[in-house]
Amino acid sequence: REIAEFRKEIALAVVVFDLKKVKLFRVDGLTLYDHTTPNNEGLLYASRYQPGFIAATQGEIHSEIEVEKNGRRFMEAYLPIQQPDTDQVIAILEIYEDVSRFDRQVQTALQQAIALPTFVFVCFNFVLFLIVARADRIIADHTHLLVSIRRNMEKYLSQSAVVAIYQAVSESKELFRGERQPLVVFFSDIRGFTAYSESTEPEQVVEILNEIFEIQANIIHQQGGVIDKFVGDEIMAIFTAGQEANAVRAAINILEAIDQNPSVNQSVGIGIHSGEAVVGSLGTKTRRDYTAIGDTINTGARLCAACPADNLYISDTVFKSLPLNLQAEFSSHDALKLKGKAELFGVHLLRG
């Protein structure tokens, strides 16, 4: 209602004073009102870095005369709207007025004094303060709501999906395209958890599962990895290419942390492999998951499945990329027959 009344007052002032344009901006350049082009409201003012606009944000009245090709002269004025008790600039009023009908003396006087009627300025000052204050409250409420929604949604999106969405928006990339990337894949599976869950109350199953996930996720994050997904009692995590040592340290730290936690009686088996994978958004138009697929991912999952409880299998590719002190933590080269592999696959088992 206040905004509607404000628009009526502006329309009346435009007619009475023969104004060509009237615009109202917030001090950061956001357009609150545009007399000639309402579609610009809510957008940033393109000339917010011009000297006149900047001077008005600092509490100075600025005006200048523009002459069109047909000889008509227009005065463009920027007027700061200030809060009465603090003199803080809360909005900028831009007025564009045809001054061709005035003689040179009146034109000079207008340039020096910006002789807009005082009563209009005072009325605008109060009404604009209310509008700007209300707009700020609305923006603040919406911002708080969006932040709250984002934080809650992040709990249900993988970190890789959050990163992909951010990059797609900030770099204007296609979100749903796939691409090949070198990476390190990390799989961890809780051994015997299916049998445990069948003989345990559901509330306790969820509690212990979340506790084990929390232990693993914290360590993975500390080593620079991101959780791709939780599948049942299994974690899939991704490390960037060159982070093989980080992935192995995360696995060793997880095994130690679970072993030393008196409230956890379960154990995990971990598999780590590195290579190229297809990374992208997979799914339907209404439900997608940003993840990695391919032979590298399948091999990592099969290493995890073949690994003994409370231990770690790494591929020969990962082993060769480790520093000597980490290589010393593993037993001699071994070979496994993995599903989908025609030949034996080279692996290394963590020393007991």
PDB file of C-alpha atoms in Angstrom, residues 13-315:
ATOM      1  CA  ALA A  13       5.405  15.160  -9.239  1.00  0.00           C
ATOM      2  CA  VAL A  14       6.367  14.108 -12.759  1.00  0.00           C
ATOM      3  CA  VAL A  15       3.364  15.936 -14.188  1.00  0.00           C
ATOM      4  CA  VAL A  16       3.637  19.053 -11.986  1.00  0.00           C
ATOM      5  CA  PHE A  17       7.368  19.577 -12.540  1.00  0.00           C
ATOM      6  CA  ASP A  18       7.533  18.165 -16.059  1.00  0.00           C
ATOM      7  CA  LEU A  19      10.167  15.587 -15.112  1.00  0.00           C
ATOM      8  CA  LYS A  20      11.315  13.182 -17.827  1.00  0.00           C
ATOM      9  CA  LYS A  21      12.764  10.477 -15.590  1.00  0.00           C
ATOM     10  CA  VAL A  22      12.618   9.685 -11.874  1.00  0.00           C
ATOM     11  CA  LYS A  23      14.603   6.812 -10.402  1.00  0.00           C
ATOM     12  CA  LEU A  24      15.309   5.650  -6.854  1.00  0.00           C
ATOM     13  CA  PHE A  25      18.297   3.552  -5.905  1.00  0.00           C
ATOM     14  CA  ARG A  26      19.670   1.933  -2.801  1.00  0.00           C
ATOM     15  CA  VAL A  27      23.206   3.118  -1.966  1.00  0.00           C
ATOM     16  CA  ASP A  28      24.704  -0.080  -3.434  1.00  0.00           C
ATOM     17  CA  GLY A  29      23.059   0.675  -6.797  1.00  0.00           C
ATOM     18  CA  LEU A  30      20.008  -1.612  -6.550  1.00  0.00           C
ATOM     19  CA  THR A  31      17.080  -0.007  -8.443  1.00  0.00           C
ATOM     20  CA  LEU A  32      14.089   0.423  -6.118  1.00  0.00           C
ATOM     21  CA  TYR A  33      11.928   2.523  -8.477  1.00  0.00           C
ATOM     22  CA  ASP A  34      12.126   3.407 -12.176  1.00  0.00           C
ATOM     23  CA  HIS A  35       9.475   5.779 -13.501  1.00  0.00           C
ATOM     24  CA  THR A  36      10.032   5.006 -17.202  1.00  0.00           C
ATOM     25  CA  THR A  37      11.266   1.384 -17.117  1.00  0.00           C
ATOM     26  CA  PRO A  38       9.703  -0.580 -14.212  1.00  0.00           C
ATOM     27  CA  ASN A  39      11.396  -3.774 -15.452  1.00  0.00           C
ATOM     28  CA  ASN A  40      14.707  -2.364 -14.178  1.00  0.00           C
ATOM     29  CA  GLU A  41      13.441  -2.454 -10.583  1.00  0.00           C
ATOM     30  CA  GLY A  42      15.390  -5.025  -8.599  1.00  0.00           C
ATOM     31  CA  LEU A  43      18.426  -4.780 -10.921  1.00  0.00           C
ATOM     32  CA  LEU A  44      21.752  -3.039 -10.301  1.00  0.00           C
ATOM     33  CA  TYR A  45      22.059   0.402 -11.868  1.00  0.00           C
ATOM     34  CA  ALA A  46      24.496   0.289 -14.791  1.00  0.00           C
ATOM     35  CA  SER A  47      25.873   3.799 -14.005  1.00  0.00           C
ATOM     36  CA  ARG A  48      26.391   3.226 -10.284  1.00  0.00           C
ATOM     37  CA  TYR A  49      30.143   3.891 -10.669  1.00  0.00           C
ATOM     38  CA  GLN A  50      29.669   7.272 -12.361  1.00  0.00           C
ATOM     39  CA  PRO A  51      31.007  10.323 -10.420  1.00  0.00           C
ATOM     40  CA  GLY A  52      27.533  11.782  -9.887  1.00  0.00           C
ATOM     41  CA  PHE A  53      26.137   8.628  -8.300  1.00  0.00           C
ATOM     42  CA  ILE A  54      29.235   8.108  -6.136  1.00  0.00           C
ATOM     43  CA  ALA A  55      29.083  11.746  -4.957  1.00  0.00           C
ATOM     44  CA  ALA A  56      25.448  11.269  -3.898  1.00  0.00           C
ATOM     45  CA  THR A  57      26.316   8.155  -1.876  1.00  0.00           C
ATOM     46  CA  GLN A  58      28.721  10.408   0.054  1.00  0.00           C
ATOM     47  CA  GLY A  59      25.991  12.912   0.859  1.00  0.00           C
ATOM     48  CA  GLU A  60      26.704  15.412  -1.948  1.00  0.00           C
ATOM     49  CA  ILE A  61      24.170  16.778  -4.416  1.00  0.00           C
ATOM     50  CA  HIS A  62      25.420  16.403  -7.967  1.00  0.00           C
ATOM     51  CA  SER A  63      24.010  17.758 -11.223  1.00  0.00           C
ATOM     52  CA  GLU A  64      25.088  18.260 -14.798  1.00  0.00           C
ATOM     53  CA  ILE A  65      23.601  19.524 -18.051  1.00  0.00           C
ATOM     54  CA  GLU A  66      23.383  17.248 -21.080  1.00  0.00           C
ATOM     55  CA  VAL A  67      22.716  18.647 -24.572  1.00  0.00           C
ATOM     56  CA  GLU A  68      21.073  16.424 -27.164  1.00  0.00           C
ATOM     57  CA  LYS A  69      21.705  16.664 -30.905  1.00  0.00           C
ATOM     58  CA  ASN A  70      18.511  18.661 -31.419  1.00  0.00           C
ATOM     59  CA  GLY A  71      19.742  21.308 -28.989  1.00  0.00           C
ATOM     60  CA  ARG A  72      17.469  20.412 -26.089  1.00  0.00           C
ATOM     61  CA  ARG A  73      19.125  20.637 -22.707  1.00  0.00           C
ATOM     62  CA  PHE A  74      18.459  18.188 -19.887  1.00  0.00           C
ATOM     63  CA  MET A  75      19.596  18.407 -16.276  1.00  0.00           C
ATOM     64  CA  GLU A  76      20.531  15.098 -14.617  1.00  0.00           C
ATOM     65  CA  ALA A  77      20.605  15.396 -10.820  1.00  0.00           C
ATOM     66  CA  TYR A  78      21.557  12.886  -8.128  1.00  0.00           C
ATOM     67  CA  LEU A  79      20.082  13.688  -4.706  1.00  0.00           C
ATOM     68  CA  PRO A  80      21.102  11.826  -1.517  1.00  0.00           C
ATOM     69  CA  ILE A  81      18.215  10.740   0.730  1.00  0.00           C
ATOM     70  CA  GLN A  82      19.466  10.891   4.320  1.00  0.00           C
ATOM     71  CA  GLN A  83      18.188   9.504   7.589  1.00  0.00           C
ATOM     72  CA  PRO A  84      17.173  12.562   9.659  1.00  0.00           C
ATOM     73  CA  ASP A  85      18.774  11.620  12.963  1.00  0.00           C
ATOM     74  CA  THR A  86      22.129  10.337  11.625  1.00  0.00           C
ATOM     75  CA  ASP A  87      22.488  12.000   8.198  1.00  0.00           C
ATOM     76  CA  GLN A  88      23.340   8.550   6.851  1.00  0.00           C
ATOM     77  CA  VAL A  89      22.609   8.231   3.150  1.00  0.00           C
ATOM     78  CA  ILE A  90      19.975   5.522   2.718  1.00  0.00           C
ATOM     79  CA  ALA A  91      18.963   6.047  -0.923  1.00  0.00           C
ATOM     80  CA  ILE A  92      19.768   8.010  -4.089  1.00  0.00           C
ATOM     81  CA  LEU A  93      17.148   9.909  -6.098  1.00  0.00           C
ATOM     82  CA  GLU A  94      17.913  10.559  -9.776  1.00  0.00           C
ATOM     83  CA  ILE A  95      15.905  13.210 -11.615  1.00  0.00           C
ATOM     84  CA  TYR A  96      16.126  13.938 -15.346  1.00  0.00           C
ATOM     85  CA  GLU A  97      14.490  17.275 -16.247  1.00  0.00           C
ATOM     86  CA  ASP A  98      14.102  19.207 -19.519  1.00  0.00           C
ATOM     87  CA  VAL A  99      15.545  22.703 -18.873  1.00  0.00           C
ATOM     88  CA  SER A 100      15.438  23.972 -22.453  1.00  0.00           C
ATOM     89  CA  ARG A 101      12.522  26.249 -21.573  1.00  0.00           C
ATOM     90  CA  PHE A 102      14.609  28.200 -19.081  1.00  0.00           C
ATOM     91  CA  ASP A 103      16.977  30.990 -19.995  1.00  0.00           C
ATOM     92  CA  ARG A 104      20.691  30.853 -19.218  1.00  0.00           C
ATOM     93  CA  GLN A 105      20.318  32.589 -15.829  1.00  0.00           C
ATOM     94  CA  VAL A 106      17.755  30.099 -14.595  1.00  0.00           C
ATOM     95  CA  GLN A 107      19.849  27.249 -15.962  1.00  0.00           C
ATOM     96  CA  THR A 108      22.926  28.473 -14.065  1.00  0.00           C
ATOM     97  CA  ALA A 109      20.891  28.890 -10.894  1.00  0.00           C
ATOM     98  CA  LEU A 110      19.501  25.406 -11.212  1.00  0.00           C
ATOM     99  CA  GLN A 111      22.985  23.957 -11.688  1.00  0.00           C
ATOM    100  CA  GLN A 112      24.227  25.651  -8.532  1.00  0.00           C
ATOM    101  CA  ALA A 113      21.218  25.199  -6.292  1.00  0.00           C
ATOM    102  CA  ILE A 114      19.316  22.139  -7.660  1.00  0.00           C
ATOM    103  CA  ALA A 115      16.122  24.057  -7.047  1.00  0.00           C
ATOM    104  CA  LEU A 116      13.726  21.155  -6.642  1.00  0.00           C
ATOM    105  CA  PRO A 117      10.794  22.215  -4.502  1.00  0.00           C
ATOM    106  CA  THR A 118      11.633  21.686  -0.880  1.00  0.00           C
ATOM    107  CA  PHE A 119       8.257  20.275   0.057  1.00  0.00           C
ATOM    108  CA  VAL A 120       8.568  17.474  -2.509  1.00  0.00           C
ATOM    109  CA  PHE A 121      12.025  16.611  -1.229  1.00  0.00           C
ATOM    110  CA  VAL A 122      10.823  16.489   2.405  1.00  0.00           C
ATOM    111  CA  CYS A 123       7.849  14.267   1.507  1.00  0.00           C
ATOM    112  CA  PHE A 124      10.072  11.983  -0.512  1.00  0.00           C
ATOM    113  CA  ASN A 125      12.572  11.794   2.320  1.00  0.00           C
ATOM    114  CA  PHE A 126      10.085  10.259   4.729  1.00  0.00           C
ATOM    115  CA  VAL A 127       8.309   7.966   2.250  1.00  0.00           C
ATOM    116  CA  LEU A 128      11.557   6.761   0.726  1.00  0.00           C
ATOM    117  CA  PHE A 129      12.975   5.984   4.154  1.00  0.00           C
ATOM    118  CA  LEU A 130      10.000   3.719   4.867  1.00  0.00           C
ATOM    119  CA  ILE A 131      10.282   1.992   1.486  1.00  0.00           C
ATOM    120  CA  VAL A 132      14.050   1.445   1.763  1.00  0.00           C
ATOM    121  CA  ALA A 133      13.730   0.182   5.338  1.00  0.00           C
ATOM    122  CA  ARG A 134      10.985  -2.258   4.316  1.00  0.00           C
ATOM    123  CA  ALA A 135      12.946  -3.394   1.265  1.00  0.00           C
ATOM    124  CA  ASP A 136      15.992  -4.048   3.459  1.00  0.00           C
ATOM    125  CA  ARG A 137      13.901  -6.126   5.862  1.00  0.00           C
ATOM    126  CA  ILE A 138      12.423  -8.157   3.002  1.00  0.00           C
ATOM    127  CA  ILE A 139      15.872  -8.747   1.487  1.00  0.00           C
ATOM    128  CA  ALA A 140      17.326  -9.715   4.868  1.00  0.00           C
ATOM    129  CA  ASP A 141      14.470 -12.174   5.523  1.00  0.00           C
ATOM    130  CA  HIS A 142      14.816 -13.745   2.093  1.00  0.00           C
ATOM    131  CA  THR A 143      18.588 -13.986   2.441  1.00  0.00           C
ATOM    132  CA  HIS A 144      18.239 -15.715   5.820  1.00  0.00           C
ATOM    133  CA  LEU A 145      15.705 -18.137   4.303  1.00  0.00           C
ATOM    134  CA  LEU A 146      17.964 -18.946   1.343  1.00  0.00           C
ATOM    135  CA  VAL A 147      20.973 -19.523   3.616  1.00  0.00           C
ATOM    136  CA  SER A 148      18.901 -21.817   5.822  1.00  0.00           C
ATOM    137  CA  ILE A 149      17.645 -23.768   2.791  1.00  0.00           C
ATOM    138  CA  ARG A 150      21.182 -24.058   1.410  1.00  0.00           C
ATOM    139  CA  ARG A 151      22.595 -25.362   4.684  1.00  0.00           C
ATOM    140  CA  ASN A 152      19.843 -27.963   4.983  1.00  0.00           C
ATOM    141  CA  MET A 153      20.153 -29.039   1.338  1.00  0.00           C
ATOM    142  CA  GLU A 154      23.932 -29.485   1.727  1.00  0.00           C
ATOM    143  CA  LYS A 155      23.212 -32.261   4.245  1.00  0.00           C
ATOM    144  CA  TYR A 156      21.514 -34.244   1.488  1.00  0.00           C
ATOM    145  CA  LEU A 157      23.889 -33.410  -1.385  1.00  0.00           C
ATOM    146  CA  SER A 158      27.358 -34.851  -1.783  1.00  0.00           C
ATOM    147  CA  GLN A 159      30.173 -32.328  -1.459  1.00  0.00           C
ATOM    148  CA  SER A 160      31.208 -33.094  -5.037  1.00  0.00           C
ATOM    149  CA  ALA A 161      27.694 -32.119  -6.170  1.00  0.00           C
ATOM    150  CA  VAL A 162      27.835 -28.860  -4.185  1.00  0.00           C
ATOM    151  CA  VAL A 163      31.239 -28.033  -5.699  1.00  0.00           C
ATOM    152  CA  ALA A 164      30.011 -28.906  -9.210  1.00  0.00           C
ATOM    153  CA  ILE A 165      26.909 -26.725  -8.863  1.00  0.00           C
ATOM    154  CA  TYR A 166      28.995 -23.795  -7.565  1.00  0.00           C
ATOM    155  CA  GLN A 167      31.496 -24.100 -10.429  1.00  0.00           C
ATOM    156  CA  ALA A 168      28.749 -24.454 -13.013  1.00  0.00           C
ATOM    157  CA  VAL A 169      27.025 -21.269 -11.808  1.00  0.00           C
ATOM    158  CA  SER A 170      30.159 -19.160 -11.178  1.00  0.00           C
ATOM    159  CA  GLU A 171      31.940 -20.199 -14.398  1.00  0.00           C
ATOM    160  CA  SER A 172      28.815 -20.443 -16.597  1.00  0.00           C
ATOM    161  CA  LYS A 173      29.494 -24.113 -17.370  1.00  0.00           C
ATOM    162  CA  GLU A 174      27.000 -26.780 -18.343  1.00  0.00           C
ATOM    163  CA  LEU A 175      26.178 -28.609 -15.102  1.00  0.00           C
ATOM    164  CA  PHE A 176      25.000 -31.890 -16.586  1.00  0.00           C
ATOM    165  CA  ARG A 177      27.811 -32.608 -19.042  1.00  0.00           C
ATOM    166  CA  GLY A 178      30.200 -35.500 -18.359  1.00  0.00           C
ATOM    167  CA  GLU A 179      33.977 -35.391 -18.585  1.00  0.00           C
ATOM    168  CA  ARG A 180      36.932 -37.688 -17.996  1.00  0.00           C
ATOM    169  CA  GLN A 181      39.057 -36.852 -14.990  1.00  0.00           C
ATOM    170  CA  PRO A 182      41.962 -38.544 -13.226  1.00  0.00           C
ATOM    171  CA  LEU A 183      41.090 -39.190  -9.595  1.00  0.00           C
ATOM    172  CA  VAL A 184      41.658 -41.387  -6.558  1.00  0.00           C
ATOM    173  CA  VAL A 185      38.650 -43.428  -5.423  1.00  0.00           C
ATOM    174  CA  PHE A 186      38.218 -44.579  -1.825  1.00  0.00           C
ATOM    175  CA  PHE A 187      35.731 -47.262  -0.705  1.00  0.00           C
ATOM    176  CA  SER A 188      35.086 -48.305   2.891  1.00  0.00           C
ATOM    177  CA  ASP A 189      32.635 -51.003   3.961  1.00  0.00           C
ATOM    178  CA  ILE A 190      31.566 -52.027   7.473  1.00  0.00           C
ATOM    179  CA  ARG A 191      32.120 -55.774   7.777  1.00  0.00           C
ATOM    180  CA  GLY A 192      29.255 -57.943   9.006  1.00  0.00           C
ATOM    181  CA  PHE A 193      26.914 -54.993   9.423  1.00  0.00           C
ATOM    182  CA  THR A 194      24.002 -56.579   7.544  1.00  0.00           C
ATOM    183  CA  ALA A 195      23.885 -59.497   9.994  1.00  0.00           C
ATOM    184  CA  TYR A 196      24.318 -57.069  12.917  1.00  0.00           C
ATOM    185  CA  SER A 197      21.401 -54.911  11.729  1.00  0.00           C
ATOM    186  CA  GLU A 198      19.076 -57.896  11.474  1.00  0.00           C
ATOM    187  CA  SER A 199      19.520 -58.716  15.164  1.00  0.00           C
ATOM    188  CA  THR A 200      19.596 -55.155  16.541  1.00  0.00           C
ATOM    189  CA  GLU A 201      16.936 -52.521  17.171  1.00  0.00           C
ATOM    190  CA  PRO A 202      16.619 -50.086  14.214  1.00  0.00           C
ATOM    191  CA  GLU A 203      17.336 -47.028  16.383  1.00  0.00           C
ATOM    192  CA  GLN A 204      20.609 -48.538  17.588  1.00  0.00           C
ATOM    193  CA  VAL A 205      21.544 -49.599  14.028  1.00  0.00           C
ATOM    194  CA  VAL A 206      21.141 -46.026  12.760  1.00  0.00           C
ATOM    195  CA  GLU A 207      23.004 -44.606  15.761  1.00  0.00           C
ATOM    196  CA  ILE A 208      26.088 -46.831  15.400  1.00  0.00           C
ATOM    197  CA  LEU A 209      26.076 -46.496  11.604  1.00  0.00           C
ATOM    198  CA  ASN A 210      26.062 -42.692  11.844  1.00  0.00           C
ATOM    199  CA  GLU A 211      28.820 -42.787  14.472  1.00  0.00           C
ATOM    200  CA  ILE A 212      31.084 -44.875  12.210  1.00  0.00           C
ATOM    201  CA  PHE A 213      30.253 -42.660   9.214  1.00  0.00           C
ATOM    202  CA  GLU A 214      31.073 -39.550  11.277  1.00  0.00           C
ATOM    203  CA  ILE A 215      34.478 -40.923  12.266  1.00  0.00           C
ATOM    204  CA  GLN A 216      35.344 -41.752   8.655  1.00  0.00           C
ATOM    205  CA  ALA A 217      33.927 -38.581   7.085  1.00  0.00           C
ATOM    206  CA  ASN A 218      35.845 -36.279   9.463  1.00  0.00           C
ATOM    207  CA  ILE A 219      39.151 -37.994   8.679  1.00  0.00           C
ATOM    208  CA  ILE A 220      38.468 -38.025   4.917  1.00  0.00           C
ATOM    209  CA  HIS A 221      37.741 -34.287   5.000  1.00  0.00           C
ATOM    210  CA  GLN A 222      40.899 -33.622   7.035  1.00  0.00           C
ATOM    211  CA  GLN A 223      42.938 -35.303   4.307  1.00  0.00           C
ATOM    212  CA  GLY A 224      41.318 -33.279   1.521  1.00  0.00           C
ATOM    213  CA  GLY A 225      38.838 -35.840   0.210  1.00  0.00           C
ATOM    214  CA  VAL A 226      35.115 -35.387  -0.417  1.00  0.00           C
ATOM    215  CA  ILE A 227      32.315 -37.820   0.335  1.00  0.00           C
ATOM    216  CA  ASP A 228      30.648 -38.830  -2.922  1.00  0.00           C
ATOM    217  CA  LYS A 229      27.894 -40.969  -1.401  1.00  0.00           C
ATOM    218  CA  PHE A 230      26.776 -43.261   1.411  1.00  0.00           C
ATOM    219  CA  VAL A 231      25.393 -46.574   0.135  1.00  0.00           C
ATOM    220  CA  GLY A 232      24.016 -48.768   2.919  1.00  0.00           C
ATOM    221  CA  ASP A 233      26.999 -49.301   5.226  1.00  0.00           C
ATOM    222  CA  GLU A 234      29.536 -48.240   2.580  1.00  0.00           C
ATOM    223  CA  ILE A 235      31.247 -44.907   1.914  1.00  0.00           C
ATOM    224  CA  MET A 236      32.530 -43.780  -1.473  1.00  0.00           C
ATOM    225  CA  ALA A 237      34.931 -40.837  -1.379  1.00  0.00           C
ATOM    226  CA  ILE A 238      36.915 -39.019  -4.046  1.00  0.00           C
ATOM    227  CA  PHE A 239      40.397 -37.498  -3.841  1.00  0.00           C
ATOM    228  CA  THR A 240      41.879 -35.437  -6.659  1.00  0.00           C
ATOM    229  CA  ALA A 241      44.682 -36.839  -8.796  1.00  0.00           C
ATOM    230  CA  GLY A 242      47.988 -36.679  -6.926  1.00  0.00           C
ATOM    231  CA  GLN A 243      46.342 -37.170  -3.522  1.00  0.00           C
ATOM    232  CA  GLU A 244      47.040 -40.910  -3.308  1.00  0.00           C
ATOM    233  CA  ALA A 245      49.098 -40.402  -0.134  1.00  0.00           C
ATOM    234  CA  ASN A 246      46.245 -38.400   1.447  1.00  0.00           C
ATOM    235  CA  ALA A 247      43.768 -41.175   0.686  1.00  0.00           C
ATOM    236  CA  VAL A 248      46.077 -43.823   2.183  1.00  0.00           C
ATOM    237  CA  ARG A 249      46.704 -41.731   5.329  1.00  0.00           C
ATOM    238  CA  ALA A 250      42.940 -41.259   5.682  1.00  0.00           C
ATOM    239  CA  ALA A 251      42.420 -45.033   5.482  1.00  0.00           C
ATOM    240  CA  ILE A 252      45.143 -45.788   8.068  1.00  0.00           C
ATOM    241  CA  ASN A 253      43.783 -43.123  10.430  1.00  0.00           C
ATOM    242  CA  ILE A 254      40.246 -44.497  10.050  1.00  0.00           C
ATOM    243  CA  LEU A 255      41.347 -48.036  10.906  1.00  0.00           C
ATOM    244  CA  GLU A 256      43.170 -46.741  14.004  1.00  0.00           C
ATOM    245  CA  ALA A 257      40.277 -44.494  15.100  1.00  0.00           C
ATOM    246  CA  ILE A 258      37.682 -47.273  14.846  1.00  0.00           C
ATOM    247  CA  ASP A 259      39.972 -49.759  16.600  1.00  0.00           C
ATOM    248  CA  GLN A 260      40.556 -47.328  19.481  1.00  0.00           C
ATOM    249  CA  ASN A 261      36.895 -46.314  19.897  1.00  0.00           C
ATOM    250  CA  PRO A 262      35.396 -48.325  22.788  1.00  0.00           C
ATOM    251  CA  SER A 263      31.799 -47.715  21.634  1.00  0.00           C
ATOM    252  CA  VAL A 264      32.379 -49.241  18.208  1.00  0.00           C
ATOM    253  CA  ASN A 265      32.604 -53.030  17.950  1.00  0.00           C
ATOM    254  CA  GLN A 266      32.513 -53.178  14.168  1.00  0.00           C
ATOM    255  CA  SER A 267      35.431 -53.152  11.723  1.00  0.00           C
ATOM    256  CA  VAL A 268      35.831 -51.900   8.178  1.00  0.00           C
ATOM    257  CA  GLY A 269      37.605 -52.980   5.020  1.00  0.00           C
ATOM    258  CA  ILE A 270      38.972 -50.311   2.676  1.00  0.00           C
ATOM    259  CA  GLY A 271      39.984 -50.320  -1.001  1.00  0.00           C
ATOM    260  CA  ILE A 272      41.808 -47.505  -2.847  1.00  0.00           C
ATOM    261  CA  HIS A 273      42.496 -47.230  -6.567  1.00  0.00           C
ATOM    262  CA  SER A 274      43.432 -44.415  -8.958  1.00  0.00           C
ATOM    263  CA  GLY A 275      42.899 -43.718 -12.640  1.00  0.00           C
ATOM    264  CA  GLU A 276      40.561 -42.029 -15.083  1.00  0.00           C
ATOM    265  CA  ALA A 277      36.803 -41.939 -14.509  1.00  0.00           C
ATOM    266  CA  VAL A 278      33.799 -40.311 -16.103  1.00  0.00           C
ATOM    267  CA  VAL A 279      32.526 -37.545 -13.814  1.00  0.00           C
ATOM    268  CA  GLY A 280      29.134 -35.917 -14.312  1.00  0.00           C
ATOM    269  CA  SER A 281      25.500 -35.577 -13.335  1.00  0.00           C
ATOM    270  CA  LEU A 282      23.607 -38.861 -13.718  1.00  0.00           C
ATOM    271  CA  GLY A 283      19.921 -39.596 -13.328  1.00  0.00           C
ATOM    272  CA  THR A 284      16.569 -38.330 -14.562  1.00  0.00           C
ATOM    273  CA  LYS A 285      15.273 -34.820 -15.259  1.00  0.00           C
ATOM    274  CA  THR A 286      13.808 -34.663 -11.749  1.00  0.00           C
ATOM    275  CA  ARG A 287      16.481 -36.505  -9.722  1.00  0.00           C
ATOM    276  CA  ARG A 288      20.199 -36.398 -10.412  1.00  0.00           C
ATOM    277  CA  ASP A 289      23.382 -37.394  -8.630  1.00  0.00           C
ATOM    278  CA  TYR A 290      26.769 -35.864  -9.374  1.00  0.00           C
ATOM    279  CA  THR A 291      29.195 -38.783  -9.199  1.00  0.00           C
ATOM    280  CA  ALA A 292      31.965 -40.732 -10.942  1.00  0.00           C
ATOM    281  CA  ILE A 293      31.611 -43.974 -12.896  1.00  0.00           C
ATOM    282  CA  GLY A 294      33.806 -46.301 -14.910  1.00  0.00           C
ATOM    283  CA  ASP A 295      36.368 -49.065 -14.550  1.00  0.00           C
ATOM    284  CA  THR A 296      38.445 -47.146 -11.986  1.00  0.00           C
ATOM    285  CA  ILE A 297      35.411 -46.827  -9.691  1.00  0.00           C
ATOM    286  CA  ASN A 298      34.393 -50.472 -10.152  1.00  0.00           C
ATOM    287  CA  THR A 299      37.938 -51.654  -9.394  1.00  0.00           C
ATOM    288  CA  GLY A 300      38.074 -49.582  -6.199  1.00  0.00           C
ATOM    289  CA  ALA A 301      34.772 -51.091  -5.039  1.00  0.00           C
ATOM    290  CA  ARG A 302      36.001 -54.645  -5.740  1.00  0.00           C
ATOM    291  CA  LEU A 303      39.248 -54.033  -3.855  1.00  0.00           C
ATOM    292  CA  CYS A 304      37.152 -52.935  -0.877  1.00  0.00           C
ATOM    293  CA  ALA A 305      34.948 -56.031  -1.135  1.00  0.00           C
ATOM    294  CA  ALA A 306      37.988 -58.341  -1.289  1.00  0.00           C
ATOM    295  CA  CYS A 307      39.854 -56.649   1.578  1.00  0.00           C
ATOM    296  CA  PRO A 308      40.008 -58.480   4.936  1.00  0.00           C
ATOM    297  CA  ALA A 309      38.271 -56.865   7.908  1.00  0.00           C
ATOM    298  CA  ASP A 310      40.210 -54.129   9.689  1.00  0.00           C
ATOM    299  CA  ASN A 311      42.620 -53.737   6.778  1.00  0.00           C
ATOM    300  CA  LEU A 312      43.358 -51.899   3.566  1.00  0.00           C
ATOM    301  CA  TYR A 313      43.952 -52.947  -0.044  1.00  0.00           C
ATOM    302  CA  ILE A 314      45.572 -50.496  -2.452  1.00  0.00           C
ATOM    303  CA  SER A 315      46.206 -51.065  -6.132  1.00  0.00           C
TER     304      SER A 315
END
